Coordinates of C-alpha atoms and ligand atoms in Angstrom, one line a residue:
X25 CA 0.4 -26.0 8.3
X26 CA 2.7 -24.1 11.1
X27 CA 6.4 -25.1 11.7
X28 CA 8.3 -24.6 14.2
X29 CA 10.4 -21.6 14.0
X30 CA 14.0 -23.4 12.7
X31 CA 12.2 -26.0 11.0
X32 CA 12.9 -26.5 6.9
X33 CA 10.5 -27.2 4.6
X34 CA 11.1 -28.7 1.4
X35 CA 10.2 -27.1 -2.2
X36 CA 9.2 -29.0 -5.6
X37 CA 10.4 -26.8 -8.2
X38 CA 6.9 -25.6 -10.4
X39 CA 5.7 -25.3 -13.8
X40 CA 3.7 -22.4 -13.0
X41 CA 0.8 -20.8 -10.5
X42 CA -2.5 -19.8 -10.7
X43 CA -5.3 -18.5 -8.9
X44 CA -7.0 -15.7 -6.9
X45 CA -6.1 -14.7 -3.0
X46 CA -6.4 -12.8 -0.6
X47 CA -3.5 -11.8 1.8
X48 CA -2.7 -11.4 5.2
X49 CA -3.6 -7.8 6.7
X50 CA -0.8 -5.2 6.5
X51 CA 2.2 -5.2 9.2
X52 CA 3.0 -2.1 9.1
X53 CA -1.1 0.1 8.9
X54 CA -1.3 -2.9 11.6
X55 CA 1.2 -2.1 14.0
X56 CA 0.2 2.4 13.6
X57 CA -4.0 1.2 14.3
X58 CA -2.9 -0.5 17.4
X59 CA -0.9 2.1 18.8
X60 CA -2.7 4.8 18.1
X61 CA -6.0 3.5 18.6
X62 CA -4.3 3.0 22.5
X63 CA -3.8 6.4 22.3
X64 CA -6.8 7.8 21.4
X65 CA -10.2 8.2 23.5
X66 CA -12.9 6.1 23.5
X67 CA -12.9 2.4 21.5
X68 CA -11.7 1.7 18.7
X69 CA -12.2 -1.5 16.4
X70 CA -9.5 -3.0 14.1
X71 CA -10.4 -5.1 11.6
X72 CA -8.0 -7.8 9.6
X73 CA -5.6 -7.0 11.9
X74 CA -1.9 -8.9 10.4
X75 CA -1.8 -12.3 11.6
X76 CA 1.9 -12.6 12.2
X77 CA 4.2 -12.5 15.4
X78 CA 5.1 -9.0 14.7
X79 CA 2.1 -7.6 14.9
X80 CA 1.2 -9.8 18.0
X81 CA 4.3 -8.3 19.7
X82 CA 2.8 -4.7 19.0
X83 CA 0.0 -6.7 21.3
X84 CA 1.8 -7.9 24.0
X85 CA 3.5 -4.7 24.4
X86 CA 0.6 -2.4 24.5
X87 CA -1.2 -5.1 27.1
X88 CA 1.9 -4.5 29.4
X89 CA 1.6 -0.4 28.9
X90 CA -2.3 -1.0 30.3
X91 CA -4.0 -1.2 27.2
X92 CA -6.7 -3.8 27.5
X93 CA -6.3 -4.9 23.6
X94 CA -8.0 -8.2 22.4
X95 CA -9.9 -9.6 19.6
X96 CA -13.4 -10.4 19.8
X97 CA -14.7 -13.8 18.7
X98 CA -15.2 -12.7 14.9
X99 CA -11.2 -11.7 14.9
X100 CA -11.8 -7.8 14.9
X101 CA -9.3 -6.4 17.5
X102 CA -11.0 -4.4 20.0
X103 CA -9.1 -1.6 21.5
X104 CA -9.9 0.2 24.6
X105 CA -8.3 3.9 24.2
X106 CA -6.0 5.4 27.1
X107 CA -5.7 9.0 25.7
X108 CA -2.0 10.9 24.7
X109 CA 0.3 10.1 27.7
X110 CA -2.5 7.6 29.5
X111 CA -0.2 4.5 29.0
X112 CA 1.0 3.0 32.3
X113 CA 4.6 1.9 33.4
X114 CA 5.6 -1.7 32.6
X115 CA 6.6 -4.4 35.3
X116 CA 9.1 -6.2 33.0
X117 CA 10.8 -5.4 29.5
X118 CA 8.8 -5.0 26.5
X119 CA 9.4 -7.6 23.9
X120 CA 9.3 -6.5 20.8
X121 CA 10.3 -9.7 19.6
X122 CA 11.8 -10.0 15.9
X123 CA 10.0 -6.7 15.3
X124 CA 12.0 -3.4 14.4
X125 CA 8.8 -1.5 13.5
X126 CA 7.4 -2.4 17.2
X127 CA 10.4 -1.1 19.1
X128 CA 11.0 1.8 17.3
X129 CA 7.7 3.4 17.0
X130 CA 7.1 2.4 20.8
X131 CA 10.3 3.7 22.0
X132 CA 8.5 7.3 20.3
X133 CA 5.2 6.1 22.4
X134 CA 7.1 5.5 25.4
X135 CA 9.6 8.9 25.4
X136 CA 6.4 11.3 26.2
X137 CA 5.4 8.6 29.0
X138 CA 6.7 9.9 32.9
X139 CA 8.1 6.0 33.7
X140 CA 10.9 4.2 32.6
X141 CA 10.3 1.4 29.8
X142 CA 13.0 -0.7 28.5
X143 CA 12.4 -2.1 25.1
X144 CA 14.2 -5.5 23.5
X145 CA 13.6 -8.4 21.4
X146 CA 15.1 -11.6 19.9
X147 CA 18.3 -12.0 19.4
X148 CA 17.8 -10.2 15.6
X149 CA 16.6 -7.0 16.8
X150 CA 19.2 -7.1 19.8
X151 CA 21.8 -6.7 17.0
X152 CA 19.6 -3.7 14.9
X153 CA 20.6 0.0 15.0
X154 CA 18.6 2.4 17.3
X155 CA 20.9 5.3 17.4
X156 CA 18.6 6.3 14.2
X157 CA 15.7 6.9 17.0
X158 CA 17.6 7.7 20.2
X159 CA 19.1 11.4 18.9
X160 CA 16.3 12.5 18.2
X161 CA 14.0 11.3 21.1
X162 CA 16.7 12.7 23.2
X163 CA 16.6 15.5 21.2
X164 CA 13.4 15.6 22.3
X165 CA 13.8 15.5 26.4
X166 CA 14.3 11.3 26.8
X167 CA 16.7 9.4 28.5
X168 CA 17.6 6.3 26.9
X169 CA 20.5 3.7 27.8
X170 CA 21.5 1.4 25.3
X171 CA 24.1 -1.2 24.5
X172 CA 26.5 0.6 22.2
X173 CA 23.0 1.9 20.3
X174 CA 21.5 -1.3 20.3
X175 CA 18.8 -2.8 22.1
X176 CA 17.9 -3.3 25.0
X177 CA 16.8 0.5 24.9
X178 CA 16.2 1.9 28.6
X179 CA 13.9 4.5 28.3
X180 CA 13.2 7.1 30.6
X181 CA 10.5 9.3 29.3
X182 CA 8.6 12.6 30.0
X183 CA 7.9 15.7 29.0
X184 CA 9.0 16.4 25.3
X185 CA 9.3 19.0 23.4
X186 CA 9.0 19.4 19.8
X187 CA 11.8 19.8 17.3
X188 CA 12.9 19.9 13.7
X189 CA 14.8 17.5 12.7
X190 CA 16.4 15.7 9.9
X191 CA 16.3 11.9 10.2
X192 CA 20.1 10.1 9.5
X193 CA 18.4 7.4 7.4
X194 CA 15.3 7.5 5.2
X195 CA 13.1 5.6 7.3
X196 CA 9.1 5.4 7.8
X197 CA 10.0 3.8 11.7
X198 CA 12.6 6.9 12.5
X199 CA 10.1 9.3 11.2
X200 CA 7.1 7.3 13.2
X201 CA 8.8 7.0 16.4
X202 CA 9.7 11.1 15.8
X203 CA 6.2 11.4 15.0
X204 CA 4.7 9.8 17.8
X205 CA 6.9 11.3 20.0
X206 CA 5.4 15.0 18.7
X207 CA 2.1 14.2 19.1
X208 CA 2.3 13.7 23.0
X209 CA 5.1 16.6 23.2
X210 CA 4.3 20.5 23.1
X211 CA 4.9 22.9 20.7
X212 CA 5.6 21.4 16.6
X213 CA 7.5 18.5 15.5
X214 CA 8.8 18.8 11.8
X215 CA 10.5 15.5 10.5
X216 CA 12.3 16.1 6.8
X217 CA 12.6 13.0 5.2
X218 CA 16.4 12.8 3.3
X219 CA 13.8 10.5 0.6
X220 CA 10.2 9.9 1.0
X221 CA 9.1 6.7 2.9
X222 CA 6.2 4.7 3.3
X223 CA 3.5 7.2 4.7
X224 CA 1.3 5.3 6.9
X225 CA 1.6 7.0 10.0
X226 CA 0.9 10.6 8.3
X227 CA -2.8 8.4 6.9
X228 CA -2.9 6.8 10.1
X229 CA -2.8 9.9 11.9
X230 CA -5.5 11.9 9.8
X231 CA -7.8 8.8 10.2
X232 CA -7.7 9.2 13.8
X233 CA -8.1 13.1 13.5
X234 CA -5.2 14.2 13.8
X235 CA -3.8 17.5 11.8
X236 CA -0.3 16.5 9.8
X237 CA 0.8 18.9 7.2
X238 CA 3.0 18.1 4.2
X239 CA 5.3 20.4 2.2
X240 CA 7.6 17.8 0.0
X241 CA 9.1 15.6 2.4
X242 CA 8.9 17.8 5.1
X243 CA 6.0 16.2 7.7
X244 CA 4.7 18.1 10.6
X245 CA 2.7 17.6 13.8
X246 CA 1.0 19.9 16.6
X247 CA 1.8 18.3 19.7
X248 CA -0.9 17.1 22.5
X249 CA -3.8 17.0 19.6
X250 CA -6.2 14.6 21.0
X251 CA -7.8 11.7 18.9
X252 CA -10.8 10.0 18.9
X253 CA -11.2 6.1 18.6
X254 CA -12.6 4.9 15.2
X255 CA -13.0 1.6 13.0
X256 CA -10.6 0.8 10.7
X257 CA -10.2 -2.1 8.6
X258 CA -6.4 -2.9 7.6
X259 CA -5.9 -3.5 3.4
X260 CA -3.8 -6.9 2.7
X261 CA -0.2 -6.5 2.9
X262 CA 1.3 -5.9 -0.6
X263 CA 4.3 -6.7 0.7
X264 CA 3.7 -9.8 1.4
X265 CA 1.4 -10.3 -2.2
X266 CA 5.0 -9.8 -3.9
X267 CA 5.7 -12.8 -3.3
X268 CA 3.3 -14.0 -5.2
X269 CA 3.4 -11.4 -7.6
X270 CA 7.4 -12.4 -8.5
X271 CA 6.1 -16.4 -8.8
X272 CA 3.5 -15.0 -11.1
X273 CA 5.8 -12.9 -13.2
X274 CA 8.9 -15.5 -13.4
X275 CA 6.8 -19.0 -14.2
X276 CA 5.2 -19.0 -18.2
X277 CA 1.8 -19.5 -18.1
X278 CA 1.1 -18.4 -14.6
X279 CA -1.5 -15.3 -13.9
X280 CA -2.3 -14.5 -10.2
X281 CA -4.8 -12.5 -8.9
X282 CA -4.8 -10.3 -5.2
X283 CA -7.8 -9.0 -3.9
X284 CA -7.8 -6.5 -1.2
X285 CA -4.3 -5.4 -0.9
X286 CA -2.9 -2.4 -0.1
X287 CA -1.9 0.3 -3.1
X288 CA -0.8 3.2 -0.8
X289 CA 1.8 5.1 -3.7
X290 CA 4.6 5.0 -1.1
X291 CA 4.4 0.7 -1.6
X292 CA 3.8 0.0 -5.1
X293 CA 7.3 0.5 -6.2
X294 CA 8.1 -2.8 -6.7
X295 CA 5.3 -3.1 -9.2
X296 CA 7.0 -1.0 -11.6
X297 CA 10.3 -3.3 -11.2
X298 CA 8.0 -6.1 -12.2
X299 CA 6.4 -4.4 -15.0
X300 CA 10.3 -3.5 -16.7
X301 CA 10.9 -6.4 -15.6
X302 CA 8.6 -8.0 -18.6
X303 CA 5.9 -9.1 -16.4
X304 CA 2.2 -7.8 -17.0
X305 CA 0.9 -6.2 -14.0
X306 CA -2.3 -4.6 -13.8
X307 CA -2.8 -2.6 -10.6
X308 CA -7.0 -1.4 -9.7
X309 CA -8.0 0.7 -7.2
X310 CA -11.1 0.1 -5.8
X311 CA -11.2 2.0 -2.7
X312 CA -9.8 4.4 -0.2
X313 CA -10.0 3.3 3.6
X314 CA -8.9 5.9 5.8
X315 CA -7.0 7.2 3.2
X316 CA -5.4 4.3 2.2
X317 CA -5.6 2.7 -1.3
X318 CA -7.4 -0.5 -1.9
X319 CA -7.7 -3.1 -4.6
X320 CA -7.1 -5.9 -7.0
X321 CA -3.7 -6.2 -8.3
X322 CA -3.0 -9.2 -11.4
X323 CA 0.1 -10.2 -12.1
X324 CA 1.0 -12.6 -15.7
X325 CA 4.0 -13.9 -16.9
X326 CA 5.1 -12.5 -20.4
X327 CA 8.8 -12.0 -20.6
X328 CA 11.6 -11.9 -18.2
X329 CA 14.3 -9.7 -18.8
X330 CA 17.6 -8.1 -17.0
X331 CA 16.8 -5.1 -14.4
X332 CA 18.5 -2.4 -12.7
X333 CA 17.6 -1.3 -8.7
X334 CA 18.7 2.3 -8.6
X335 CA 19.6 3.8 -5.4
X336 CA 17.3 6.0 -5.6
X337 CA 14.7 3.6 -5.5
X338 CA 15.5 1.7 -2.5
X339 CA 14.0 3.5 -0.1
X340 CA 10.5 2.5 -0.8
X341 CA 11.2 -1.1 -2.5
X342 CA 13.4 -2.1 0.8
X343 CA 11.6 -5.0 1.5
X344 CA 10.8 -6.5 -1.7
X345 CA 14.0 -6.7 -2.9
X346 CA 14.7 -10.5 -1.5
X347 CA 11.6 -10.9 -3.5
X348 CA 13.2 -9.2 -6.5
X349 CA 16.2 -11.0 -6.0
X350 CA 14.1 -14.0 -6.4
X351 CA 12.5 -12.8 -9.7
X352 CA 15.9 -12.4 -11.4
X353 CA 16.7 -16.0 -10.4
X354 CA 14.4 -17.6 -12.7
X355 CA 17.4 -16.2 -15.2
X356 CA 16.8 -12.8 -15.9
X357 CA 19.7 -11.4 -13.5
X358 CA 19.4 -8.0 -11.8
X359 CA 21.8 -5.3 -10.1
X360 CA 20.8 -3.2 -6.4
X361 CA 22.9 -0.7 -5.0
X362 CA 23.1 2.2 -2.4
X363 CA 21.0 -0.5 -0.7
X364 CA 23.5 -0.8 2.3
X365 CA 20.1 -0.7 4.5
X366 CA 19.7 -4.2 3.8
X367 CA 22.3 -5.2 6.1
X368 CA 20.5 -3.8 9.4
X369 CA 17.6 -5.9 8.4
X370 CA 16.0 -9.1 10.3
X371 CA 19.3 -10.6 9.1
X372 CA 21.9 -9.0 7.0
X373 CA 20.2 -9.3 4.0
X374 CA 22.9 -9.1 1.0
X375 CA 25.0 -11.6 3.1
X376 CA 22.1 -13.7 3.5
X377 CA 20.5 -13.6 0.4
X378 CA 23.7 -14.1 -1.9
X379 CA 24.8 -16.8 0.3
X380 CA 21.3 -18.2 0.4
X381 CA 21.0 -18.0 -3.7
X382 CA 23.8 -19.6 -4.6
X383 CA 23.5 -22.4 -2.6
X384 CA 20.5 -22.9 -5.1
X385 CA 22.4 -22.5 -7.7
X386 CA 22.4 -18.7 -8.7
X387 CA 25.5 -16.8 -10.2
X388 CA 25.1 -14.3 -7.1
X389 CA 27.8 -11.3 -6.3
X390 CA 27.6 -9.7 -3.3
X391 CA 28.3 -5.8 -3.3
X392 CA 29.3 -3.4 -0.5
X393 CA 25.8 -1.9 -0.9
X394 CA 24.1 -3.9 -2.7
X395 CA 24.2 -7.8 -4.9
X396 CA 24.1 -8.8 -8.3
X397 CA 22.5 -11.6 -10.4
X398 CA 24.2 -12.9 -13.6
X399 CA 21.8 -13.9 -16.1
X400 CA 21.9 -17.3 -16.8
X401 CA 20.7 -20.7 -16.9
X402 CA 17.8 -21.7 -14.4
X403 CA 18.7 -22.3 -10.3
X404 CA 19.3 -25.7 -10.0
X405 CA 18.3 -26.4 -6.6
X406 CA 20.2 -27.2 -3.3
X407 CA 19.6 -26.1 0.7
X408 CA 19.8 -22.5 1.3
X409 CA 19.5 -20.7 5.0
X410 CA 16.6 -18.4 5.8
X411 CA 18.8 -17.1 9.0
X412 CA 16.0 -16.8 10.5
X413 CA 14.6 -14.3 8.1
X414 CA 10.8 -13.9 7.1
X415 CA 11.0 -12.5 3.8
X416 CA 14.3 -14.6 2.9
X417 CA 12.5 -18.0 3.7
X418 CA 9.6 -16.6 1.4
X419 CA 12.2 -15.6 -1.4
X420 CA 13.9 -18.4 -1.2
X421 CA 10.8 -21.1 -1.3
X422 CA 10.0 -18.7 -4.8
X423 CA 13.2 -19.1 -6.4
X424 CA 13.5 -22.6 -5.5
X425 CA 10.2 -22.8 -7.8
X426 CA 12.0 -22.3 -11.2
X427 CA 14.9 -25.0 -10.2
X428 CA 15.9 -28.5 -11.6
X429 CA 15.6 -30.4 -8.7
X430 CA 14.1 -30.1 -5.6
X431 CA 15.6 -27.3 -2.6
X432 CA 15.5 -27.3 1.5
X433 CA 14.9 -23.9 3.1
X434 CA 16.1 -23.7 6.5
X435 CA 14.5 -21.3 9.0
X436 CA 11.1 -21.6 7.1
X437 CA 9.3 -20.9 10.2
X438 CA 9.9 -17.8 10.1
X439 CA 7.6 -16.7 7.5
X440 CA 5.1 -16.8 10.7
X441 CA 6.6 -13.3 11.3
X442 CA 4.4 -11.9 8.7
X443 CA 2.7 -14.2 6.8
X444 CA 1.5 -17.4 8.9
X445 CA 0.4 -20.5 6.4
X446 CA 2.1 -18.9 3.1
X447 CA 3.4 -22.7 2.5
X448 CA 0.2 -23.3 2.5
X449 CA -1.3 -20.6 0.0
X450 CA 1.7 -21.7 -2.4
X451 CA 0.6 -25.4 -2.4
X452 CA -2.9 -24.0 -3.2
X453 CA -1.7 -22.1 -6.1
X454 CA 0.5 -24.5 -7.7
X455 CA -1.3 -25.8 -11.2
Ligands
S3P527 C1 8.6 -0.3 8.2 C2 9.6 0.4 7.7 C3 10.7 -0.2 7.0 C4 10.5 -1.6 6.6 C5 9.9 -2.4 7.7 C6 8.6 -1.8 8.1 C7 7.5 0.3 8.9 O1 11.9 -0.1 7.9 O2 11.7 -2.2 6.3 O3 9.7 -3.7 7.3 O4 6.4 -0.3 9.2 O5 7.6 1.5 9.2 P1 12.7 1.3 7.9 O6 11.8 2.4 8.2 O7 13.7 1.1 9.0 O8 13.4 1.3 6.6

């Protein structure tokens, strides 16, 4: 089934889900195998590339720098390499589309290149903060123009130089952008996370042969190391399995099963919410690709109970916690904070999600940095606004699952940003 982006979709509440999938491939190990097998020499193959708009914008963006990326006829993306600094200038803007992940780590990409590049995307990612990546690429020896640090993001690049530097934020696309701005500059480029984030780029890197050292949360690069193409196969994004995991966790009598998803450590916090939670959650490894983990997570409903979101462990749950928010829904309630993050999302995300929840029918409070959910009785159904959000249509078509009556998400096309045809897998699970 595919919608159009601001179409609604209507949602039967559940009794509960079962059954065994496989998910879409990771956006984010997506979006670091395209760009740096562009910058590497010789071919590269990627396969289960992420299926989404996102990762297609990564795409369009790198075909515009010169890189002759496409997929071959069994899906496996096949990427010509153009070596460090072998991009070409653009003739138009680079549309990142809803995508923070693409703009940022290419505005890094872009900063080493001798052209101007100017970055922008919907109207979302028009309204996002980029100061987080401008200081530093300036830092660096870039130019950039912005509108009051937001995109469009006029990039004039060159030479860089490394540096040491401190990101304002905790966040994997500042310290990737910083990252892949080091690699093309001289000399070394430290970044020192202010709390660890996901750590793909670092794998990412190392798969492609590339020397990062780690000391804590300190990561480090030797500029103008050169990198070889290779094949790598993308795990299933766990992200977008949490979904499914929360479903699992909040209906009795529902087990699910993922095959194939992504474990990396720097992901898998949101499994330990579940698991306090009340939910059972068993989580397998059963392989490391390219120093990624792989494997079979199962989630069961046993319990539900109240939880707690600390601040200090928002940094690598930031995108589950519409999913989270979800789970404690079904009844249990919840409390984030220091989560004030959420609000330079796709949308702002504790406006939109409290909003969004009690139009169902949730006991929802909205905090400076953060929301709560009152424990209570079950959601009883009602039309709440995706605002054009992926992971809030997906959270709220999962909530609307434990209501009374039926619910109308608006916006539901927007799960296409990362996870095209989840309607679908949630009509296939339903038992
Ligand atoms: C991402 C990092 C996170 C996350 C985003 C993907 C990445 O953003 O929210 O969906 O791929 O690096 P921040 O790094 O800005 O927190």
């Amino acid at each position: 089934m595919s919608l159009q982006p601001g179409a609604s979709i209507l949602i039967e509440p559940a009794t509960r889900l079962l059954g065994q999938i496989t998910v879409p491939g990771d956006k984010s190990v997506s979006h670091r195998y395209a760009i740096l097998a562009a910058l590497a020499e010789g071919d590269s193959c990627v396969s289960g590339y992420g299926p989404g708009a996102d990762c297609a914008s990564t795409l369009a963006c790198l075909r515009q720098l010169g890189a002759d990326v496409r997929f071959d006829a069994r899906g496996t993306l096949q990427v010509p390499g153009r070596g460090l600094r072998g991009l070409s200038a653009p003739h138009a803007a680079l549309d990142a589309g809803n995508s923070g992940t693409t703009l940022r780590l290419l505005a890094g990409v872009v900063a080493a290149h001798p052209f101007v590049a100017t970055l922008t995307g919907d109207a979302s990612l028009r309204r996002r903060p980029m100061r987080r990546v401008v200081v530093p690429l300036e830092r660096m020896g870039a130019r950039i123009e912005t509108v009051e640090n937001r995109p469009p993001l006029t990039v004039h690049g060159g030479d860089l130089r490394g540096i040491d530097v401190t990101p304002e934020v905790p966040s994997a696309q500042v310290k990737s952008a910083i990252l892949l701005a080091g690699l093309q500059a001289t000399g070394t480029t430290v970044v020192r996370e202010p709390a660890s984030t996901r750590d793909h780029t670092e794998l990412a890197l190392e798969a492609f042969g590339v020397r990062v050292t780690r000391q804590g949360t300190a990561i480090g690069v030797q500029g103008l190391q050169r990198m070889s193409g290779r094949n790598v196969t993308v795990p299933g994004d766990l992200s977008s399995a949490a979904f499914w995991a929360v479903a699992a966790a909040a209906l009795p009598g529902s087990e699910l099963i993922v095959e194939g998803v992504g474990l990396n450590a720097t992901r898998t916090a949101v499994l330990g919410v579940l698991a306090r939670a009340g939910a059972r959650v068993e989580q397998t490894v059963t392989d490391i690709r390219h120093g990624e983990p792989v494997g079979r997570l199962v989630v069961r409903h046993e319990r539900l109970e109240s939880f707690v979101v600390t601040p200090a462990e928002v940094p690598l749950l930031i995108d589950e916690l519409p999913a989270l928010a979800a789970l404690a829904a079904f009844g249990g309630g919840m409390q984030v904070t220091g989560a004030a993050e959420l609000r330079a999302k796709e949308s702002d995300r504790i406006t939109a999600l409290v909003t969004g929840l009690t139009a169902l029918g949730a006991a929802a409070v909205e905090l400076p940095d953060g929301f709560r959910l009152d424990p209570g009785a079950r959601l009883t159904g009602g039309r709440a606004d995706a605002c054009g959000d992926h992971r809030l249509a997906m959270a709220f078509a999962i909530a609307a699952l434990g209501a009374t009556g039926p619910s109308e998400i608006l916006g539901a096309g927007s799960v296409d940003v990362s996870y095209p045809g989840f309607f679908d897998v949630l009509r296939s699970l339903r038992a």
